[in-house]
Amino acid sequence: MADENSNREGLLSKTEKDILYYEDCPGCRIDHRKETNLGAPYKELVYIWIVALCAGLPISSLYPYLYFLVRDFNVAKRAEDIGYYAGCVGSAYMLGRGLTAVLWGALADRYGRKPIILFCCTTMIIFTTLFGLSTNFWMAVSMRLLLGAFSGIFGPVQAYATEVCRKEHQTLALSFTSSAWAIGMIIGPAIGGFLAQPAEKYPNVFTKDSLFARFPYFLPCLCISVWTTAATIACLWLPETLHKHKAINEESHGTGITEKTQENNETGSTESESLYRNRPLMSCIIVYCVFSLHNMAYGEIFSLWAVSPKKFGGLNYTTDNVGEVLSVTGLGLFLFQLALFPKLERILGPLMVARVCAALSIVVLGSYPFIAKLSGASLSLLINIASLLKSILSTSIFTGFVILQNTTVSQHQRGAANGISSTAMSLFKVFGPAGGGAIFSLAQKRMNASFLPGTDLVFFILNLILVIGLIMTFKPFLVLPRRPR
C-alpha cells in the first residue's frame, strides 16, 4: 500500500466519476476546480481576452501608415514601386508566424500554456517597439518577420480557453478569444491611423524635436507594446492547465476511468496518432483556411472600396468615415460574441452556426454594390449595418470552426493542433491582401464591361470563395470527430 501511494505521488481525491487528481499537477488542480465550481471562470476569461487582443493589434495597425513608412525609407525608386515594398513589410509578419506556429504549439503541449504565452508576449513587446524605431526598410522587414515568428500566442490561448472552462462554458471562452482577435483587427488600423506621424498631426503635444518627430511611426507601436505589457502582467495570475503527470490508463477502480482516457474516447484520438493523419482535424483546418483567405481579402478590399470614388463603384469615404464604421462594427461584434453567440451555438451547434453564417454572408456581400449607389443618411445607416453583420457572421464562422477543431484532439495535442491551424491560416493570409488588391485593381479597369462590371466582379469573387467554403462544410470534405458509442 505504501508503494502504491508513493507511485501516485500526492493523489488528491476522486470525484463521483472516479477521476484521479494529483496535488503537484496544475492540470489536475484545474480539473478539480471545474468539478467543484460550476460557473464560468470570468477572471481567467478576461485575462485571456486581454492576451488574445495582443495577437490582433500588430497585424493590422501598420496598414494606414505603411505606404508613408516605406516612402520615408526612400527604398523605392518610383512611387509606383512603393506598393511592392509595402507588401513585403506587410507579408513578413504572416510569413514569420507561419514558420513557427507549429513549434510554439508543440512547446505549449510539452512545457505548458502559461510559459509560452508569457515568453511570446515579452518578445512581442521587444519587436513591436523595435519596429517603431526602424531606420531603414530591411530593419522594418526583419522586425516584422521576428515579430511574427515569436507571436505564438493565439494557438496556446485557444487551447487554454477550452481547458480552463467546463464543457458547457467552452463556447463562451472561445467567443472571448475570437472577439478579441477580431476587435484587434478592427481597432488596430484606428490606432495606426490616429497615432502615426503625431508631430505633424498634433504639433501642440509633440514638438519637432521630440522622439516621436524623429520616429514618426513609433507612437502606435509604443501603445501596442504598453498594452502587451499589461497583458504580460495579467498572465502572471493565469493558472496552468496542462497535465504534468503520467496518465494511469491501465488502472481503473470499478467502472471509473481517467479523464485523459475519457477525452481520447470522445475525440476518437489516440496518444500515438499523428495530427497530420487526424482527418477530422485536417479537414477542419482546410475549411478554416478557406474562410480565412476570404476574410483577409475582404478586409483589404473593404478599405479600398470605401475610399474609392463613386465613379469606380466606391463610397467616396474618407479615412475618418471608414474609422467610424469600423468602430461601430467593433463594438457591435464584441457585444454579440459575448451575449448572443454562446446561446446560438448551444441551440444550433458549431457546424450549423458556421453553415448558416456562411450562407447569410453571401447575401450580405451581394448587397454591397447596391449600397454603393446610395448617399447621405441611407448610405451611412446601411453600410454600418452591413459591415456589422459581415463581421458578426465571419467571426461566428471562425469561432464555430475553432470549437470543432478543438474537439478533434485530446488535451496533450491541442497546442500543436492550434499551431498547425495558425501556420496554415497564416500562409493563406499571406496571399489574401495581395490577391484582394489585385482583384480590386482589375475591377476598376473594367467599369464598362458587359459581364460583372467594376466592383460587381470583386464581390462576385468574394462570394465565390464563400460558396466554396460553404460546400466544404459538408461530407466528404469535412470529417466530423467520432463520438463514443
CSV table of C-alpha atoms in Angstrom, one decimal:
chain,number,residue,atom,x,y,z
A,1,MET,CA,0.0,0.0,0.0
A,2,ALA,CA,2.9,2.4,0.8
A,3,ASP,CA,4.5,1.7,-2.6
A,4,GLU,CA,1.2,2.4,-4.3
A,5,ASN,CA,0.8,5.7,-2.5
A,6,SER,CA,4.4,6.8,-3.4
A,7,ASN,CA,3.9,5.9,-7.0
A,8,ARG,CA,0.8,8.1,-7.2
A,9,GLU,CA,2.6,11.0,-5.6
A,10,GLY,CA,0.1,13.1,-3.9
A,11,LEU,CA,-3.2,11.7,-5.0
A,12,LEU,CA,-5.6,14.4,-4.1
A,13,SER,CA,-9.1,13.0,-4.4
A,14,LYS,CA,-11.6,11.1,-6.5
A,15,THR,CA,-14.9,12.5,-7.8
A,16,GLU,CA,-18.1,10.6,-8.4
A,17,LYS,CA,-16.7,9.9,-11.8
A,18,ASP,CA,-13.7,8.2,-10.1
A,19,ILE,CA,-11.2,10.6,-11.8
A,20,LEU,CA,-7.7,10.7,-10.3
A,21,TYR,CA,-6.2,14.1,-9.2
A,22,TYR,CA,-2.6,14.8,-8.3
A,23,GLU,CA,-1.6,17.6,-5.9
A,24,ASP,CA,1.5,18.6,-7.8
A,25,CYS,CA,-0.2,18.7,-11.2
A,26,PRO,CA,-1.6,22.1,-12.3
A,27,GLY,CA,-4.0,20.5,-14.8
A,28,CYS,CA,-5.4,18.3,-12.1
A,29,ARG,CA,-6.0,21.3,-9.9
A,30,ILE,CA,-7.9,23.0,-12.7
A,31,ASP,CA,-9.9,19.8,-13.3
A,32,HIS,CA,-10.7,19.6,-9.6
A,33,ARG,CA,-11.8,23.2,-9.6
A,34,LYS,CA,-14.1,22.6,-12.6
A,35,GLU,CA,-15.7,19.7,-10.8
A,36,THR,CA,-16.5,21.8,-7.7
A,37,ASN,CA,-17.1,25.2,-9.4
A,38,LEU,CA,-19.9,25.1,-11.9
A,39,GLY,CA,-19.7,28.7,-13.0
A,40,ALA,CA,-17.6,30.2,-15.8
A,41,PRO,CA,-14.1,31.4,-14.7
A,42,TYR,CA,-14.7,35.0,-15.8
A,43,LYS,CA,-11.4,36.3,-14.2
A,44,GLU,CA,-9.3,34.0,-16.4
A,45,LEU,CA,-11.5,34.8,-19.4
A,46,VAL,CA,-10.9,38.5,-19.0
A,47,TYR,CA,-7.1,37.8,-18.8
A,48,ILE,CA,-7.1,35.7,-22.0
A,49,TRP,CA,-9.2,38.3,-23.8
A,50,ILE,CA,-6.5,40.9,-23.0
A,51,VAL,CA,-3.9,38.5,-24.3
A,52,ALA,CA,-5.8,37.5,-27.4
A,53,LEU,CA,-6.2,41.1,-28.3
A,54,CYS,CA,-2.4,41.4,-28.5
A,55,ALA,CA,-2.5,38.8,-31.3
A,56,GLY,CA,-4.7,41.0,-33.5
A,57,LEU,CA,-3.4,44.5,-32.9
A,58,PRO,CA,0.1,44.2,-34.5
A,59,ILE,CA,-1.2,42.6,-37.7
A,60,SER,CA,-3.4,45.4,-39.0
A,61,SER,CA,-2.1,48.5,-37.1
A,62,LEU,CA,0.5,49.4,-39.7
A,63,TYR,CA,-1.7,49.4,-42.7
A,64,PRO,CA,-2.9,53.0,-42.5
A,65,TYR,CA,0.7,54.3,-42.4
A,66,LEU,CA,2.6,51.5,-44.3
A,67,TYR,CA,2.7,53.5,-47.5
A,68,PHE,CA,4.2,56.5,-45.9
A,69,LEU,CA,6.7,54.4,-43.8
A,70,VAL,CA,8.1,52.8,-47.0
A,71,ARG,CA,8.1,56.2,-48.8
A,72,ASP,CA,10.2,57.7,-45.9
A,73,PHE,CA,12.7,54.9,-46.2
A,74,ASN,CA,13.5,56.0,-49.8
A,75,VAL,CA,13.9,52.4,-50.9
A,76,ALA,CA,11.5,52.7,-53.9
A,77,LYS,CA,13.0,54.4,-57.0
A,78,ARG,CA,9.5,55.3,-58.3
A,79,ALA,CA,6.2,56.0,-56.5
A,80,GLU,CA,4.7,53.0,-58.3
A,81,ASP,CA,7.1,50.7,-56.6
A,82,ILE,CA,6.1,51.7,-53.0
A,83,GLY,CA,3.2,49.2,-53.0
A,84,TYR,CA,5.6,46.3,-53.8
A,85,TYR,CA,7.9,47.2,-50.9
A,86,ALA,CA,4.9,47.8,-48.6
A,87,GLY,CA,3.6,44.3,-49.5
A,88,CYS,CA,6.9,42.8,-48.4
A,89,VAL,CA,6.7,44.5,-45.0
A,90,GLY,CA,3.1,43.6,-44.6
A,91,SER,CA,3.6,39.9,-45.5
A,92,ALA,CA,6.7,39.4,-43.3
A,93,TYR,CA,4.6,39.1,-40.2
A,94,MET,CA,2.4,36.3,-41.6
A,95,LEU,CA,5.4,34.5,-43.1
A,96,GLY,CA,7.2,34.6,-39.7
A,97,ARG,CA,4.1,33.3,-37.9
A,98,GLY,CA,3.5,30.6,-40.4
A,99,LEU,CA,7.1,29.3,-40.0
A,100,THR,CA,6.9,28.9,-36.2
A,101,ALA,CA,3.3,28.4,-35.1
A,102,VAL,CA,3.6,24.6,-35.0
A,103,LEU,CA,6.7,24.9,-32.9
A,104,TRP,CA,5.0,27.1,-30.3
A,105,GLY,CA,2.0,24.8,-30.2
A,106,ALA,CA,4.3,21.8,-29.6
A,107,LEU,CA,6.2,23.6,-26.9
A,108,ALA,CA,2.9,24.6,-25.2
A,109,ASP,CA,1.9,20.9,-25.2
A,110,ARG,CA,5.2,20.0,-23.6
A,111,TYR,CA,6.0,22.8,-21.1
A,112,GLY,CA,2.6,24.3,-20.5
A,113,ARG,CA,0.4,27.1,-21.9
A,114,LYS,CA,1.4,29.8,-19.5
A,115,PRO,CA,5.2,29.9,-20.0
A,116,ILE,CA,4.8,30.0,-23.8
A,117,ILE,CA,2.2,32.8,-23.6
A,118,LEU,CA,4.5,34.8,-21.2
A,119,PHE,CA,7.5,34.3,-23.4
A,120,CYS,CA,5.7,35.3,-26.6
A,121,CYS,CA,4.1,38.4,-25.0
A,122,THR,CA,7.6,39.5,-23.9
A,123,THR,CA,9.1,39.1,-27.3
A,124,MET,CA,6.2,40.9,-28.9
A,125,ILE,CA,6.9,43.9,-26.7
A,126,ILE,CA,10.5,43.9,-27.8
A,127,PHE,CA,10.0,43.5,-31.6
A,128,THR,CA,6.9,45.8,-31.8
A,129,THR,CA,9.0,48.5,-30.1
A,130,LEU,CA,12.0,48.0,-32.4
A,131,PHE,CA,9.7,48.0,-35.5
A,132,GLY,CA,8.6,51.5,-34.5
A,133,LEU,CA,12.2,52.6,-34.2
A,134,SER,CA,13.2,51.2,-37.6
A,135,THR,CA,15.5,53.4,-39.6
A,136,ASN,CA,15.5,51.5,-42.9
A,137,PHE,CA,13.5,49.1,-45.0
A,138,TRP,CA,15.4,46.0,-44.1
A,139,MET,CA,15.2,46.7,-40.4
A,140,ALA,CA,11.5,47.0,-40.7
A,141,VAL,CA,11.1,43.8,-42.6
A,142,SER,CA,13.4,41.9,-40.1
A,143,MET,CA,11.5,43.2,-37.1
A,144,ARG,CA,8.1,42.3,-38.6
A,145,LEU,CA,9.4,38.8,-39.5
A,146,LEU,CA,10.7,38.3,-36.0
A,147,LEU,CA,7.5,39.7,-34.5
A,148,GLY,CA,5.5,37.1,-36.5
A,149,ALA,CA,7.9,34.3,-35.7
A,150,PHE,CA,7.6,35.0,-31.9
A,151,SER,CA,3.9,35.7,-31.8
A,152,GLY,CA,2.9,32.2,-31.0
A,153,ILE,CA,0.1,33.4,-28.7
A,154,PHE,CA,-3.2,32.6,-30.3
A,155,GLY,CA,-2.8,28.9,-30.6
A,156,PRO,CA,-1.9,28.3,-26.9
A,157,VAL,CA,-4.6,30.8,-25.9
A,158,GLN,CA,-7.3,28.9,-27.8
A,159,ALA,CA,-6.1,25.7,-26.2
A,160,TYR,CA,-6.1,27.4,-22.8
A,161,ALA,CA,-9.6,28.7,-23.3
A,162,THR,CA,-11.1,25.2,-23.8
A,163,GLU,CA,-9.2,23.8,-20.8
A,164,VAL,CA,-9.9,26.4,-18.1
A,165,CYS,CA,-13.7,26.0,-18.5
A,166,ARG,CA,-16.2,23.3,-18.0
A,167,LYS,CA,-17.5,21.9,-21.3
A,168,GLU,CA,-20.7,23.9,-21.1
A,169,HIS,CA,-18.7,27.2,-20.9
A,170,GLN,CA,-16.1,26.4,-23.7
A,171,THR,CA,-18.2,28.2,-26.3
A,172,LEU,CA,-18.2,31.3,-24.2
A,173,ALA,CA,-14.4,31.1,-23.7
A,174,LEU,CA,-13.7,30.7,-27.4
A,175,SER,CA,-16.1,33.6,-28.1
A,176,PHE,CA,-13.8,35.7,-25.8
A,177,THR,CA,-10.7,34.8,-27.8
A,178,SER,CA,-12.4,35.2,-31.2
A,179,SER,CA,-14.0,38.5,-30.4
A,180,ALA,CA,-10.7,39.8,-29.0
A,181,TRP,CA,-8.8,38.9,-32.2
A,182,ALA,CA,-11.5,40.3,-34.4
A,183,ILE,CA,-11.7,43.5,-32.5
A,184,GLY,CA,-7.9,43.8,-32.6
A,185,MET,CA,-8.1,43.5,-36.4
A,186,ILE,CA,-10.7,46.3,-36.4
A,187,ILE,CA,-9.2,48.8,-33.9
A,188,GLY,CA,-5.6,48.2,-35.0
A,189,PRO,CA,-5.9,50.4,-38.1
A,190,ALA,CA,-7.5,53.1,-35.9
A,191,ILE,CA,-4.5,53.1,-33.6
A,192,GLY,CA,-2.1,53.2,-36.6
A,193,GLY,CA,-4.1,55.9,-38.4
A,194,PHE,CA,-4.6,58.3,-35.5
A,195,LEU,CA,-1.2,57.9,-33.8
A,196,ALA,CA,1.2,57.7,-36.7
A,197,GLN,CA,3.1,61.0,-37.5
A,198,PRO,CA,2.0,62.6,-34.3
A,199,ALA,CA,4.4,65.6,-34.6
A,200,GLU,CA,2.6,66.6,-37.8
A,201,LYS,CA,-1.0,65.9,-36.6
A,202,TYR,CA,-0.7,67.1,-33.0
A,203,PRO,CA,2.1,69.8,-33.0
A,204,ASN,CA,0.9,71.3,-29.8
A,205,VAL,CA,1.5,68.0,-28.0
A,206,PHE,CA,4.6,66.6,-29.8
A,207,THR,CA,7.3,69.0,-30.7
A,208,LYS,CA,9.5,68.8,-33.8
A,209,ASP,CA,12.5,68.0,-31.6
A,210,SER,CA,10.8,65.1,-29.8
A,211,LEU,CA,11.5,61.4,-30.2
A,212,PHE,CA,8.1,61.0,-31.9
A,213,ALA,CA,9.2,63.5,-34.6
A,214,ARG,CA,12.4,61.6,-35.3
A,215,PHE,CA,10.5,58.3,-35.4
A,216,PRO,CA,7.0,59.3,-36.7
A,217,TYR,CA,5.7,55.7,-36.6
A,218,PHE,CA,6.9,54.8,-33.1
A,219,LEU,CA,3.8,56.1,-31.1
A,220,PRO,CA,1.3,53.4,-32.3
A,221,CYS,CA,3.9,50.7,-31.8
A,222,LEU,CA,4.6,52.0,-28.3
A,223,CYS,CA,0.9,52.0,-27.4
A,224,ILE,CA,0.6,48.4,-28.6
A,225,SER,CA,3.7,47.5,-26.6
A,226,VAL,CA,2.2,49.1,-23.5
A,227,TRP,CA,-1.0,47.0,-23.9
A,228,THR,CA,1.1,43.9,-24.4
A,229,THR,CA,3.0,44.7,-21.2
A,230,ALA,CA,-0.3,44.9,-19.4
A,231,ALA,CA,-1.3,41.5,-20.9
A,232,THR,CA,2.1,40.0,-19.8
A,233,ILE,CA,1.5,41.2,-16.2
A,234,ALA,CA,-2.1,39.8,-16.3
A,235,CYS,CA,-0.7,36.4,-17.4
A,236,LEU,CA,1.2,36.1,-14.1
A,237,TRP,CA,-2.1,35.3,-12.5
A,238,LEU,CA,-3.2,32.7,-15.0
A,239,PRO,CA,-3.2,29.1,-13.6
A,240,GLU,CA,-1.6,26.5,-15.8
A,241,THR,CA,-4.0,24.0,-17.3
A,242,LEU,CA,-1.6,21.4,-18.8
A,243,HIS,CA,-1.4,18.0,-17.0
A,244,LYS,CA,2.1,17.2,-15.9
A,245,HIS,CA,2.0,13.6,-14.8
A,246,LYS,CA,1.8,10.2,-16.4
A,247,ALA,CA,-1.7,9.1,-17.0
A,248,ILE,CA,-2.5,5.8,-15.4
A,249,ASN,CA,-4.7,4.5,-18.2
A,250,GLU,CA,-4.3,0.9,-17.1
A,251,GLU,CA,-5.7,1.5,-13.6
A,252,SER,CA,-9.4,1.8,-13.0
A,253,HIS,CA,-11.5,1.4,-9.9
A,254,GLY,CA,-14.9,-0.2,-10.5
A,255,THR,CA,-16.3,1.5,-13.6
A,256,GLY,CA,-14.1,4.6,-13.4
A,257,ILE,CA,-11.6,5.8,-16.0
A,258,THR,CA,-9.1,8.6,-16.0
A,259,GLU,CA,-10.1,11.8,-17.6
A,260,LYS,CA,-7.4,11.6,-20.3
A,261,THR,CA,-8.7,8.2,-21.4
A,262,GLN,CA,-12.3,9.5,-21.4
A,263,GLU,CA,-11.2,12.5,-23.5
A,264,ASN,CA,-9.5,10.3,-26.1
A,265,ASN,CA,-12.6,8.2,-26.4
A,266,GLU,CA,-14.7,11.4,-27.1
A,267,THR,CA,-12.4,12.8,-29.7
A,268,GLY,CA,-11.7,9.4,-31.3
A,269,SER,CA,-7.9,10.1,-31.0
A,270,THR,CA,-5.1,8.1,-29.5
A,271,GLU,CA,-1.9,9.3,-27.9
A,272,SER,CA,0.3,7.8,-30.7
A,273,GLU,CA,-1.9,9.2,-33.5
A,274,SER,CA,-0.2,11.7,-35.8
A,275,LEU,CA,-2.0,15.0,-36.1
A,276,TYR,CA,-1.4,15.0,-39.8
A,277,ARG,CA,-3.3,11.7,-40.1
A,278,ASN,CA,-6.2,13.0,-38.0
A,279,ARG,CA,-8.8,13.5,-40.8
A,280,PRO,CA,-11.3,15.5,-38.7
A,281,LEU,CA,-8.6,17.9,-37.6
A,282,MET,CA,-7.1,18.3,-41.1
A,283,SER,CA,-10.5,18.8,-42.8
A,284,CYS,CA,-11.5,21.4,-40.2
A,285,ILE,CA,-8.2,23.3,-40.8
A,286,ILE,CA,-8.6,23.3,-44.6
A,287,VAL,CA,-12.1,24.7,-44.4
A,288,TYR,CA,-11.0,27.2,-41.8
A,289,CYS,CA,-8.2,28.4,-44.1
A,290,VAL,CA,-10.7,28.9,-47.0
A,291,PHE,CA,-12.8,31.2,-44.8
A,292,SER,CA,-9.6,32.9,-43.5
A,293,LEU,CA,-8.5,33.7,-47.1
A,294,HIS,CA,-11.9,35.2,-47.8
A,295,ASN,CA,-11.9,37.3,-44.6
A,296,MET,CA,-8.3,38.7,-45.2
A,297,ALA,CA,-9.2,39.6,-48.8
A,298,TYR,CA,-12.4,41.2,-47.7
A,299,GLY,CA,-10.6,43.3,-45.1
A,300,GLU,CA,-8.2,44.6,-47.8
A,301,ILE,CA,-11.0,45.2,-50.3
A,302,PHE,CA,-13.4,46.9,-47.9
A,303,SER,CA,-11.0,49.7,-47.1
A,304,LEU,CA,-10.1,50.2,-50.8
A,305,TRP,CA,-13.7,50.1,-51.8
A,306,ALA,CA,-14.9,52.5,-49.1
A,307,VAL,CA,-12.4,55.3,-50.0
A,308,SER,CA,-12.7,54.8,-53.8
A,309,PRO,CA,-14.6,57.5,-55.8
A,310,LYS,CA,-18.3,56.9,-56.7
A,311,LYS,CA,-17.3,56.6,-60.4
A,312,PHE,CA,-15.4,53.4,-59.6
A,313,GLY,CA,-18.3,52.0,-57.6
A,314,GLY,CA,-16.9,53.0,-54.2
A,315,LEU,CA,-18.4,55.0,-51.3
A,316,ASN,CA,-16.1,58.1,-51.6
A,317,TYR,CA,-15.4,57.9,-47.9
A,318,THR,CA,-12.6,59.5,-46.0
A,319,THR,CA,-10.3,57.5,-43.7
A,320,ASP,CA,-12.2,59.1,-40.8
A,321,ASN,CA,-15.5,57.8,-42.2
A,322,VAL,CA,-14.0,54.3,-42.5
A,323,GLY,CA,-12.8,54.5,-38.9
A,324,GLU,CA,-16.3,55.4,-37.7
A,325,VAL,CA,-17.8,52.4,-39.5
A,326,LEU,CA,-15.2,50.1,-38.1
A,327,SER,CA,-15.7,51.5,-34.6
A,328,VAL,CA,-19.4,50.7,-34.7
A,329,THR,CA,-18.6,47.3,-36.1
A,330,GLY,CA,-16.1,46.5,-33.3
A,331,LEU,CA,-18.5,47.5,-30.5
A,332,GLY,CA,-21.4,45.5,-32.0
A,333,LEU,CA,-19.2,42.5,-32.7
A,334,PHE,CA,-18.0,42.4,-29.1
A,335,LEU,CA,-21.5,42.6,-27.6
A,336,PHE,CA,-22.8,39.9,-30.0
A,337,GLN,CA,-19.9,37.4,-29.3
A,338,LEU,CA,-20.3,37.6,-25.6
A,339,ALA,CA,-24.0,37.8,-25.2
A,340,LEU,CA,-25.6,36.0,-28.2
A,341,PHE,CA,-23.2,33.7,-29.8
A,342,PRO,CA,-23.0,31.1,-26.9
A,343,LYS,CA,-26.8,30.8,-26.9
A,344,LEU,CA,-26.9,30.5,-30.7
A,345,GLU,CA,-24.1,27.8,-30.6
A,346,ARG,CA,-25.9,25.9,-27.9
A,347,ILE,CA,-29.1,25.8,-30.0
A,348,LEU,CA,-27.6,25.0,-33.4
A,349,GLY,CA,-24.2,23.6,-32.7
A,350,PRO,CA,-20.9,25.0,-34.0
A,351,LEU,CA,-21.1,23.4,-37.5
A,352,MET,CA,-24.6,24.5,-38.2
A,353,VAL,CA,-23.7,28.0,-37.0
A,354,ALA,CA,-20.8,28.1,-39.5
A,355,ARG,CA,-23.1,26.9,-42.3
A,356,VAL,CA,-25.9,29.4,-41.6
A,357,CYS,CA,-23.4,32.3,-41.2
A,358,ALA,CA,-21.6,31.5,-44.4
A,359,ALA,CA,-24.9,31.4,-46.3
A,360,LEU,CA,-26.0,34.7,-44.8
A,361,SER,CA,-22.6,36.3,-45.6
A,362,ILE,CA,-23.2,35.6,-49.3
A,363,VAL,CA,-26.5,37.6,-49.1
A,364,VAL,CA,-24.8,40.5,-47.2
A,365,LEU,CA,-21.9,40.7,-49.6
A,366,GLY,CA,-24.3,40.6,-52.5
A,367,SER,CA,-25.9,43.8,-51.2
A,368,TYR,CA,-22.7,45.9,-51.3
A,369,PRO,CA,-22.8,47.1,-54.9
A,370,PHE,CA,-26.4,48.3,-54.3
A,371,ILE,CA,-25.4,50.1,-51.1
A,372,ALA,CA,-22.7,52.0,-53.1
A,373,LYS,CA,-25.4,53.6,-55.2
A,374,LEU,CA,-27.0,55.3,-52.1
A,375,SER,CA,-25.9,58.5,-50.5
A,376,GLY,CA,-26.4,60.5,-47.3
A,377,ALA,CA,-28.0,59.1,-44.2
A,378,SER,CA,-29.3,56.0,-46.0
A,379,LEU,CA,-25.8,55.1,-47.1
A,380,SER,CA,-24.4,55.7,-43.7
A,381,LEU,CA,-27.1,53.6,-42.0
A,382,LEU,CA,-26.9,50.6,-44.4
A,383,ILE,CA,-23.1,50.4,-44.6
A,384,ASN,CA,-22.9,50.3,-40.8
A,385,ILE,CA,-25.5,47.6,-40.6
A,386,ALA,CA,-23.9,45.6,-43.5
A,387,SER,CA,-20.3,45.9,-42.0
A,388,LEU,CA,-21.5,44.9,-38.6
A,389,LEU,CA,-23.4,41.9,-40.0
A,390,LYS,CA,-20.5,40.8,-42.1
A,391,SER,CA,-18.1,40.9,-39.1
A,392,ILE,CA,-20.5,39.1,-36.9
A,393,LEU,CA,-21.1,36.3,-39.4
A,394,SER,CA,-17.3,36.0,-40.2
A,395,THR,CA,-16.3,35.8,-36.6
A,396,SER,CA,-19.1,33.3,-35.8
A,397,ILE,CA,-17.8,31.0,-38.6
A,398,PHE,CA,-14.3,31.2,-37.2
A,399,THR,CA,-15.5,30.5,-33.6
A,400,GLY,CA,-17.5,27.6,-34.8
A,401,PHE,CA,-14.5,26.0,-36.5
A,402,VAL,CA,-12.2,26.7,-33.6
A,403,ILE,CA,-14.7,24.8,-31.4
A,404,LEU,CA,-14.8,21.9,-33.9
A,405,GLN,CA,-11.1,21.9,-34.3
A,406,ASN,CA,-10.5,21.6,-30.5
A,407,THR,CA,-13.0,18.7,-30.3
A,408,THR,CA,-10.9,16.6,-32.7
A,409,VAL,CA,-7.9,16.2,-30.4
A,410,SER,CA,-7.3,15.5,-26.8
A,411,GLN,CA,-5.5,17.9,-24.5
A,412,HIS,CA,-2.0,16.7,-25.0
A,413,GLN,CA,-2.2,17.5,-28.7
A,414,ARG,CA,-4.3,20.7,-28.5
A,415,GLY,CA,-1.5,23.2,-28.6
A,416,ALA,CA,0.2,21.5,-31.6
A,417,ALA,CA,-3.2,21.3,-33.4
A,418,ASN,CA,-3.8,25.0,-32.9
A,419,GLY,CA,-0.2,25.6,-34.0
A,420,ILE,CA,-0.8,23.7,-37.3
A,421,SER,CA,-4.0,25.7,-37.8
A,422,SER,CA,-2.2,29.0,-37.2
A,423,THR,CA,0.5,28.0,-39.7
A,424,ALA,CA,-1.9,27.1,-42.4
A,425,MET,CA,-4.1,30.2,-41.8
A,426,SER,CA,-1.0,32.5,-41.8
A,427,LEU,CA,0.2,31.1,-45.1
A,428,PHE,CA,-3.2,31.6,-46.6
A,429,LYS,CA,-3.3,35.1,-45.3
A,430,VAL,CA,0.0,36.0,-46.9
A,431,PHE,CA,-1.9,35.8,-50.2
A,432,GLY,CA,-5.2,37.4,-49.0
A,433,PRO,CA,-4.2,41.1,-49.1
A,434,ALA,CA,-2.2,40.8,-52.3
A,435,GLY,CA,-5.0,38.9,-54.1
A,436,GLY,CA,-7.7,41.3,-52.9
A,437,GLY,CA,-5.7,44.3,-54.0
A,438,ALA,CA,-5.1,42.8,-57.5
A,439,ILE,CA,-8.7,41.9,-57.9
A,440,PHE,CA,-9.8,45.4,-57.0
A,441,SER,CA,-7.3,47.0,-59.4
A,442,LEU,CA,-8.6,44.7,-62.2
A,443,ALA,CA,-12.2,45.6,-61.4
A,444,GLN,CA,-11.5,49.3,-61.7
A,445,LYS,CA,-10.1,48.8,-65.2
A,446,ARG,CA,-13.4,47.2,-66.4
A,447,MET,CA,-16.1,49.5,-65.3
A,448,ASN,CA,-17.9,49.3,-68.6
A,449,ALA,CA,-17.7,45.6,-69.0
A,450,SER,CA,-20.9,43.9,-70.0
A,451,PHE,CA,-20.5,41.0,-67.5
A,452,LEU,CA,-19.7,41.8,-63.8
A,453,PRO,CA,-18.6,45.4,-64.4
A,454,GLY,CA,-16.4,47.1,-61.8
A,455,THR,CA,-16.9,46.2,-58.2
A,456,ASP,CA,-19.6,43.6,-59.1
A,457,LEU,CA,-16.6,41.4,-60.1
A,458,VAL,CA,-14.9,42.0,-56.7
A,459,PHE,CA,-17.9,40.9,-54.6
A,460,PHE,CA,-18.7,38.0,-57.0
A,461,ILE,CA,-15.3,36.5,-56.4
A,462,LEU,CA,-15.5,37.1,-52.7
A,463,ASN,CA,-18.9,35.3,-52.7
A,464,LEU,CA,-17.5,32.5,-54.9
A,465,ILE,CA,-14.9,31.8,-52.2
A,466,LEU,CA,-17.7,31.8,-49.6
A,467,VAL,CA,-19.7,29.3,-51.7
A,468,ILE,CA,-16.6,27.0,-51.9
A,469,GLY,CA,-16.2,27.2,-48.1
A,470,LEU,CA,-19.8,26.5,-47.5
A,471,ILE,CA,-19.8,23.4,-49.8
A,472,MET,CA,-16.7,22.2,-48.0
A,473,THR,CA,-18.6,22.2,-44.7
A,474,PHE,CA,-20.4,19.1,-45.9
A,475,LYS,CA,-19.2,15.5,-46.5
A,476,PRO,CA,-17.0,14.2,-47.9
A,477,PHE,CA,-14.9,17.4,-47.5
A,478,LEU,CA,-15.5,17.8,-43.8
A,479,VAL,CA,-15.0,14.8,-41.5
A,480,LEU,CA,-16.5,15.1,-38.0
A,481,PRO,CA,-14.8,13.6,-35.0
A,482,ARG,CA,-16.1,10.2,-33.8
A,483,ARG,CA,-18.3,10.2,-30.8
A,484,PRO,CA,-18.3,7.5,-28.1
A,485,ARG,CA,-21.0,4.8,-28.5
